Structures are given as structure tokens and as C-alpha cells.
PDB file of C-alpha atoms in Angstrom:
ATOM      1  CA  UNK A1330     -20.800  18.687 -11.651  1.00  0.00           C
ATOM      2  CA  UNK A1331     -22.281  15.473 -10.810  1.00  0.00           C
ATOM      3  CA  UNK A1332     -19.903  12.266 -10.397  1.00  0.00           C
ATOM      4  CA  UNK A1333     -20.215   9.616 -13.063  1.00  0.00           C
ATOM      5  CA  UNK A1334     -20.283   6.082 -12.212  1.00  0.00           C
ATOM      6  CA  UNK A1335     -16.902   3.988 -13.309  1.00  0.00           C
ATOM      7  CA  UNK A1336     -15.181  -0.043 -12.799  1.00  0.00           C
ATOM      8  CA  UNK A1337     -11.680   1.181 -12.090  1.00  0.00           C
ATOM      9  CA  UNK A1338      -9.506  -1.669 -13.568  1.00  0.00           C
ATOM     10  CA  UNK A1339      -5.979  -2.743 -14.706  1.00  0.00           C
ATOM     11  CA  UNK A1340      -3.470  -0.810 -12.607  1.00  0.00           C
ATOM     12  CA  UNK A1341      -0.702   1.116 -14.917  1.00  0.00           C
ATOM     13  CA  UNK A1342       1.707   2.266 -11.940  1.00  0.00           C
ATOM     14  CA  UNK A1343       2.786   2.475  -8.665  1.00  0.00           C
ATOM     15  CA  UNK A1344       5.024   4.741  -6.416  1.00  0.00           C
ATOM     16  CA  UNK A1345       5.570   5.828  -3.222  1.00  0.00           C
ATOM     17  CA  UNK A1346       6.737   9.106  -1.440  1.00  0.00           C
ATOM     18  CA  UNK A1347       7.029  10.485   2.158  1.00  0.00           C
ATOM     19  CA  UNK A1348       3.991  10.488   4.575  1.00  0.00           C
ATOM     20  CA  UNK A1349       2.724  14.062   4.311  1.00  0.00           C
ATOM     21  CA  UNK A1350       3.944  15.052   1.296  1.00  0.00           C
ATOM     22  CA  UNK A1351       2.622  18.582  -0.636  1.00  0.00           C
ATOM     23  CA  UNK A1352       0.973  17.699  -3.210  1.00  0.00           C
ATOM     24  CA  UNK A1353       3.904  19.228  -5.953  1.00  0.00           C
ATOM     25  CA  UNK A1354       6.293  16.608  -4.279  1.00  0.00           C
ATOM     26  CA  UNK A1355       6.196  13.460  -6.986  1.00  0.00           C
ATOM     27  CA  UNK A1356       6.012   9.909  -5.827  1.00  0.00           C
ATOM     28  CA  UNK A1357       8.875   7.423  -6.633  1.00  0.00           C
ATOM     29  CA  UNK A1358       8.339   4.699  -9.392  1.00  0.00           C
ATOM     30  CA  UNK A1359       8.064   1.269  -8.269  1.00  0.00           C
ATOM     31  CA  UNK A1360       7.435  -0.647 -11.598  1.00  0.00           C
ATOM     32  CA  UNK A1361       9.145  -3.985 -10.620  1.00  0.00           C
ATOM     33  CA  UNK A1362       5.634  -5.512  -9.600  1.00  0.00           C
ATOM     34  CA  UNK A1363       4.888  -8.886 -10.729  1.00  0.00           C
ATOM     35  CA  UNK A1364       1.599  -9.599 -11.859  1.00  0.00           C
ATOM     36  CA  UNK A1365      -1.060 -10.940  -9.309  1.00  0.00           C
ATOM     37  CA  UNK A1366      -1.092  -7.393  -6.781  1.00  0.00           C
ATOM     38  CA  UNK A1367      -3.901  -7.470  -4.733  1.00  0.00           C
ATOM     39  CA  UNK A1368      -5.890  -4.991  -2.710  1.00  0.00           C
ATOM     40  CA  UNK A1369      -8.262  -5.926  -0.223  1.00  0.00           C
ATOM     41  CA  UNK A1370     -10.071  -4.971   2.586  1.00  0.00           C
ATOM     42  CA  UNK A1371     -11.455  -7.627   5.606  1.00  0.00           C
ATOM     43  CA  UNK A1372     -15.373  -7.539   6.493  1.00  0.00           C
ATOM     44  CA  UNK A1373     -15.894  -5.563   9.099  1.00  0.00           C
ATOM     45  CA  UNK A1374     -15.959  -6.574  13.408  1.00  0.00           C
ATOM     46  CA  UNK A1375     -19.097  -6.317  14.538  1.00  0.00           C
ATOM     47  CA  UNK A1376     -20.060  -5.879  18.433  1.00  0.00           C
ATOM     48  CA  UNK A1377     -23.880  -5.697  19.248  1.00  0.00           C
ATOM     49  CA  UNK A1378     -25.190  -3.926  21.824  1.00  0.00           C
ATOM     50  CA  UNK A1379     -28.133  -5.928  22.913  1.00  0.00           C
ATOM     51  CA  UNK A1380     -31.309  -5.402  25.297  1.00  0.00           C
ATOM     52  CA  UNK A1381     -32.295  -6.820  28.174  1.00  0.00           C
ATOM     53  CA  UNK A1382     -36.055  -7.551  27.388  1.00  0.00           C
ATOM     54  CA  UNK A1383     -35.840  -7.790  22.864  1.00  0.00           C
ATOM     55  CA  UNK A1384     -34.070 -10.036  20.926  1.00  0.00           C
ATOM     56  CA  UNK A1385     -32.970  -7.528  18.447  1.00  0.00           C
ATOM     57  CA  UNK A1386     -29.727  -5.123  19.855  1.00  0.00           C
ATOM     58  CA  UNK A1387     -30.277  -1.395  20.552  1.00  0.00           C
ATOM     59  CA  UNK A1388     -26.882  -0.574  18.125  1.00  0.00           C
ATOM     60  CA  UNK A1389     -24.867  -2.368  16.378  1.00  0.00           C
ATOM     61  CA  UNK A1390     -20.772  -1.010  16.210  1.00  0.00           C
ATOM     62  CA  UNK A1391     -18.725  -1.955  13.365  1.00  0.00           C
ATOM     63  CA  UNK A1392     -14.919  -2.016  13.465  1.00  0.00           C
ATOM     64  CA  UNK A1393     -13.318  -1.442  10.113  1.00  0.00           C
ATOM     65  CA  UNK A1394     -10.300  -3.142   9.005  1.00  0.00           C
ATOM     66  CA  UNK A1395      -7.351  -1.607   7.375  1.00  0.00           C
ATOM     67  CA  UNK A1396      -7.127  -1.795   3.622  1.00  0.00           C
ATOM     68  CA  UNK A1397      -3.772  -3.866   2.514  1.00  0.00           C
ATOM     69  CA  UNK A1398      -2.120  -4.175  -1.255  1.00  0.00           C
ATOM     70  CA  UNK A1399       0.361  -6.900  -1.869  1.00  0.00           C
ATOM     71  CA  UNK A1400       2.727  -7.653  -4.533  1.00  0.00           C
ATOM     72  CA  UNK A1401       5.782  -8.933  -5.439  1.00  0.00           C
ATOM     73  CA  UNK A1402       8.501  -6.660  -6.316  1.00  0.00           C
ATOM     74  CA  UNK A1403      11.049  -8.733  -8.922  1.00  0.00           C
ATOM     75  CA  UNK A1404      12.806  -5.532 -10.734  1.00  0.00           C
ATOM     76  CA  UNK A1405      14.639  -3.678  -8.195  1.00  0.00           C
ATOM     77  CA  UNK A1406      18.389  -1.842  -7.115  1.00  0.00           C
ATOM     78  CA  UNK A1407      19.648  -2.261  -4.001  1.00  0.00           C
ATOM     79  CA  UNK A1408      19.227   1.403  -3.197  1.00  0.00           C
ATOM     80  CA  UNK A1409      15.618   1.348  -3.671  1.00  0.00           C
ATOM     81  CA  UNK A1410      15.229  -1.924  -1.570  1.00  0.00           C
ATOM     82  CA  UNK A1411      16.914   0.008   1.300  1.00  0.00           C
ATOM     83  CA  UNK A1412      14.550   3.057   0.827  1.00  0.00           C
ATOM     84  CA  UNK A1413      11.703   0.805   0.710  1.00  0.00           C
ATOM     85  CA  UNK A1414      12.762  -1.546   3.600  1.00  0.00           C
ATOM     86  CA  UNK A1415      15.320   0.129   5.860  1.00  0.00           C
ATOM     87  CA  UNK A1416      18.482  -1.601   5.922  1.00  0.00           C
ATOM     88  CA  UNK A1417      22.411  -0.399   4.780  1.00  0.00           C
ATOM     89  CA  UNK A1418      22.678   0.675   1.252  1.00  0.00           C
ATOM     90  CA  UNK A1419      26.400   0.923  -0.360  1.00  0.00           C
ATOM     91  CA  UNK A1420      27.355   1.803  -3.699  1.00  0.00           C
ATOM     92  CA  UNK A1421      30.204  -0.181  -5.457  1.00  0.00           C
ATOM     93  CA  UNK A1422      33.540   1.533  -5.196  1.00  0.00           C
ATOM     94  CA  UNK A1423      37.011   0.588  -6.893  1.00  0.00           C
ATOM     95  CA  UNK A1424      37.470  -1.315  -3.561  1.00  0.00           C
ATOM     96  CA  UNK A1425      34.153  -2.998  -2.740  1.00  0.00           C
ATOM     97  CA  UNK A1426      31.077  -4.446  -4.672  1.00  0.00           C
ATOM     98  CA  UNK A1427      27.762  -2.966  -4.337  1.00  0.00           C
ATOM     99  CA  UNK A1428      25.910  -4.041  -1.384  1.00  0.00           C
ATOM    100  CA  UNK A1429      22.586  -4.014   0.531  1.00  0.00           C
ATOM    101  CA  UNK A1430      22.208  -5.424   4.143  1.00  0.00           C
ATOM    102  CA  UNK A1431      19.053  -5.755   5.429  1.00  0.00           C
ATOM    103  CA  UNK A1432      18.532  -4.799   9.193  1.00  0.00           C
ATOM    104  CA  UNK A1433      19.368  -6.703  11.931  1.00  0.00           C
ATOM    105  CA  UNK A1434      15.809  -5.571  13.585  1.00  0.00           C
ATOM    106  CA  UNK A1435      13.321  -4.802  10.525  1.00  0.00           C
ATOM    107  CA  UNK A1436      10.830  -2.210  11.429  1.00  0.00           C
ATOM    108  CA  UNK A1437       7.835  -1.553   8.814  1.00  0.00           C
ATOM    109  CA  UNK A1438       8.650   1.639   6.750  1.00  0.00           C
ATOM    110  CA  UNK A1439       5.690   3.961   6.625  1.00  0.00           C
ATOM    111  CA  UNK A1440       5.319   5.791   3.460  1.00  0.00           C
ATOM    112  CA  UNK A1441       2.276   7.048   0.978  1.00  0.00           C
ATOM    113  CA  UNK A1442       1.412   4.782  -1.716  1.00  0.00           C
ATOM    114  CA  UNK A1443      -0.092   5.572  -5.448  1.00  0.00           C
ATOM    115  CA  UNK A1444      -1.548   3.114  -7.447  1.00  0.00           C
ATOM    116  CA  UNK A1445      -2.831   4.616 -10.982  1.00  0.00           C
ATOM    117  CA  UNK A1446      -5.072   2.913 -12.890  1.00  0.00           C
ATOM    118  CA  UNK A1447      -6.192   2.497 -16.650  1.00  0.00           C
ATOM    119  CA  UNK A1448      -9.442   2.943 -16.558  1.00  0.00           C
ATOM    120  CA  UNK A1449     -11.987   4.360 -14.261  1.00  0.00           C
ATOM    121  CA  UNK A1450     -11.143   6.530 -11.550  1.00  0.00           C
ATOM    122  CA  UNK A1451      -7.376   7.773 -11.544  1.00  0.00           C
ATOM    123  CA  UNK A1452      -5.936   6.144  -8.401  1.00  0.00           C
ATOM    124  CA  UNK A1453      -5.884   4.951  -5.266  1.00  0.00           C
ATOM    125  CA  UNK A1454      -4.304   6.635  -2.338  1.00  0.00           C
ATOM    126  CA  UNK A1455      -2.908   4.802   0.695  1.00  0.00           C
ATOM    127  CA  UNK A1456      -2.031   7.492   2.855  1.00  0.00           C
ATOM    128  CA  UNK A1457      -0.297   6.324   5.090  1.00  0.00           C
ATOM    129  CA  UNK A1458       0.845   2.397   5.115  1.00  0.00           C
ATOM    130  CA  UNK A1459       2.885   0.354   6.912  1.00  0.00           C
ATOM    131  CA  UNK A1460       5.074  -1.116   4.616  1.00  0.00           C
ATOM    132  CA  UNK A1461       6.960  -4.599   5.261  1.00  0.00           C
ATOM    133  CA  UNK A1462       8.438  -7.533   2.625  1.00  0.00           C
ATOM    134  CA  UNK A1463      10.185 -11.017   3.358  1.00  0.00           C
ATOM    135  CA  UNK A1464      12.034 -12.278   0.494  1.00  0.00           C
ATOM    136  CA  UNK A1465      11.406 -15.326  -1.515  1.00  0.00           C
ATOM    137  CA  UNK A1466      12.903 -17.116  -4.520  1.00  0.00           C
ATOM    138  CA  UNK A1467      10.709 -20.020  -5.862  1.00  0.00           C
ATOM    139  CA  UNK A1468      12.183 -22.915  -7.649  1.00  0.00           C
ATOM    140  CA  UNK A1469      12.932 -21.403 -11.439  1.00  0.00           C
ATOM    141  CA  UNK A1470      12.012 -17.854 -10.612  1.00  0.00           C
ATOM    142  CA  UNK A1471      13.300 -14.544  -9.284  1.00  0.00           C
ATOM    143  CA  UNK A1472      14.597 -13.476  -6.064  1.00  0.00           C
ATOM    144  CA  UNK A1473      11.608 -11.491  -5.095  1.00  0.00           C
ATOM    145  CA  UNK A1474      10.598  -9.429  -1.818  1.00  0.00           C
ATOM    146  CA  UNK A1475       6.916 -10.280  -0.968  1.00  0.00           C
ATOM    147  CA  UNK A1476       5.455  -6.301   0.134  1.00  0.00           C
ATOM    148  CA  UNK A1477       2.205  -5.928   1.999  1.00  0.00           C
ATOM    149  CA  UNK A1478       1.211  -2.683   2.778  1.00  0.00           C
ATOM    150  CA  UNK A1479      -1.148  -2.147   5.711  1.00  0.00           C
ATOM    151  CA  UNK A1480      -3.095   0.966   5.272  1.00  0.00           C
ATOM    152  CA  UNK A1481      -2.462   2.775   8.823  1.00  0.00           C
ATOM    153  CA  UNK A1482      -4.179   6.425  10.341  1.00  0.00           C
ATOM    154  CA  UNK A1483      -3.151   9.550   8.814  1.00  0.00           C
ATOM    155  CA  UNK A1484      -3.992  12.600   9.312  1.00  0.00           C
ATOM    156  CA  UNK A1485      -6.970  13.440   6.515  1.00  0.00           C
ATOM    157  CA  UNK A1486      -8.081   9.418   7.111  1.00  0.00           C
ATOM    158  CA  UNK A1487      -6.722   5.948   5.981  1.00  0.00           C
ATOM    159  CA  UNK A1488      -6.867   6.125   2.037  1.00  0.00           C
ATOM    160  CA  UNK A1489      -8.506   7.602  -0.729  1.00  0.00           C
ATOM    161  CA  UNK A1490      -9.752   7.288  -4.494  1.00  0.00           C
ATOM    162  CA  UNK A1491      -8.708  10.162  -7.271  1.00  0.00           C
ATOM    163  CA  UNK A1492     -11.505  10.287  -9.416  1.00  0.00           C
ATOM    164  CA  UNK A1493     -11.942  12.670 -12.398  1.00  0.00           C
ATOM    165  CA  UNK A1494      -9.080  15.259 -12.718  1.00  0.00           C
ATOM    166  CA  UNK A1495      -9.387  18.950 -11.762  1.00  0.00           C
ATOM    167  CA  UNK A1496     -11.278  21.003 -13.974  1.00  0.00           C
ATOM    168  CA  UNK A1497     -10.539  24.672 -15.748  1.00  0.00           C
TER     169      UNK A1497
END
């Protein structure tokens, strides 16, 4: 069956799950995003390889950069800030308050990364990104945690678009 041209537009969800995952494990819901998430990918290095006697190059090598997403996440619990971003996660007791410390030396958190979409093709698949967030409270708004995601090497490639669903 031949592939039919789409615009993939207006993302619907997002979640995350475990580098590696089978495909029957289900990706966590992140639906806290504020509007304005962005995914983007930088042009390209390129290195020529020139001649000696010709102005044009024998080869030209390009350098891909990684894909990144960013958002803001404004709807969150604790526990899923700690899953997302490392840290100390502890539930209230009849003793203590519920609590999440971030860590003293923040490391990005590498997980897989769904974004469905309305229309078009069905997702996008970072496969493996490099997750990190400060956190940020603007004058009249939310304390927020400002994510990028930096898509990073996995094993079947960097990241990948679902397109039509599996047929009978």
C-alpha cells in the first residue's frame, strides 16, 4: 500500500516511558503542557572536502543535529516531577507534608518520548532523549519547570514518525 501524503498538526498528547521499552509497555501521561511546545531541529554542519586544482569540493559531509521538543510543564505532582527529573520524592504522612527535593547534582533523565497528534500522521517518537527542566515562575503565572528534550542515539536511530496504523 502506497503512503499518502499528510500536514501532521495540533498535538493531542504526550507521555513518556523507559528507553527500550516492548512495544505492549504504555507510556506515562504528561498532560500538564502549556501551550507554545516546540519541536525543532538545527540546519545541518557542513565540512567540505575541497580540491587542490577546482573550486568546487570533491564531497561535501553533513553533520546532523539532534531533534529537541520544549515545553512547559504547569500541571504536575511531585512524584511525577521526581520521575521526570531525578530528585527525592516523599509522600505526606501523619507526621510530615508531602515533599519533593530536587538533586543536589541534576543529571538529564533519559527516557522515550510520544507526542500524538490530531491530524496527519499519528506521532512522533523520540527514542531516546535527554531530558532536563529549570524551573520558572513569571510574574502572575505558575510555577512551571521549563523541559527540553534533546533527542540522543538509540539503538534503532534517533526518532521516528508513526504514520498510518497497522492494517488487518
Amino acid at each position: 500500500m502506497a503512503s499518502t501524503k499528510k500536514t501532521t498538526y495540533k498535538p493531542i498528547s504526550l507521555g513518556y516511558r523507559h528507553v527500550g521499552s516492548l512495544d505492549s509497555v504504555e507510556y506515562t501521561a504528561c498532560m500538564g503542557v502549556l501551550r507554545g511546545m516546540t519541536i525543532a531541529q538545527d540546519s545541518p554542519d557542513e565540512t567540505e572536502i575541497k580540491s587542490q586544482f577546482s573550486p568546487a569540493p570533491f564531497a561535501m559531509i553533513d553533520e546532523f543535529k539532534p531533534l529537541t521538543m520544549s515545553f512547559e510543564l504547569v500541571n504536575y505532582t511531585l512524584e511525577e516531577i521526581q520521575a521526570l527529573f531525578g530528585g527525592t520524592y516523599t509522600a505526606a504522612s501523619s507526621s510530615a507534608a508531602e515533599t519533593y527535593v530536587a538533586p543536589t547534582d541534576p543529571a538529564p533523565v533519559e527516557k522515550e518520548w510520544k507526542v500524538a497528534f490530531q491530524g496527519g500522521n499519528t506521532a512522533l517518537v523520540i527514542l531516546k532523549g535527554s531530558t532536563v527542566a529549570t524551573t520558572k515562575m513569571d510574574d502572575n503565572g505558575a510555577l512551571s519547570y521549563v523541559v527540553k528534550i534533546t533527542s540522543l542515539l538509540a539503538d534503532s536511530g534517533y526518532w521516528k514518525v508513526i504514520g498510518d496504523p497497522k492494517t488487518a
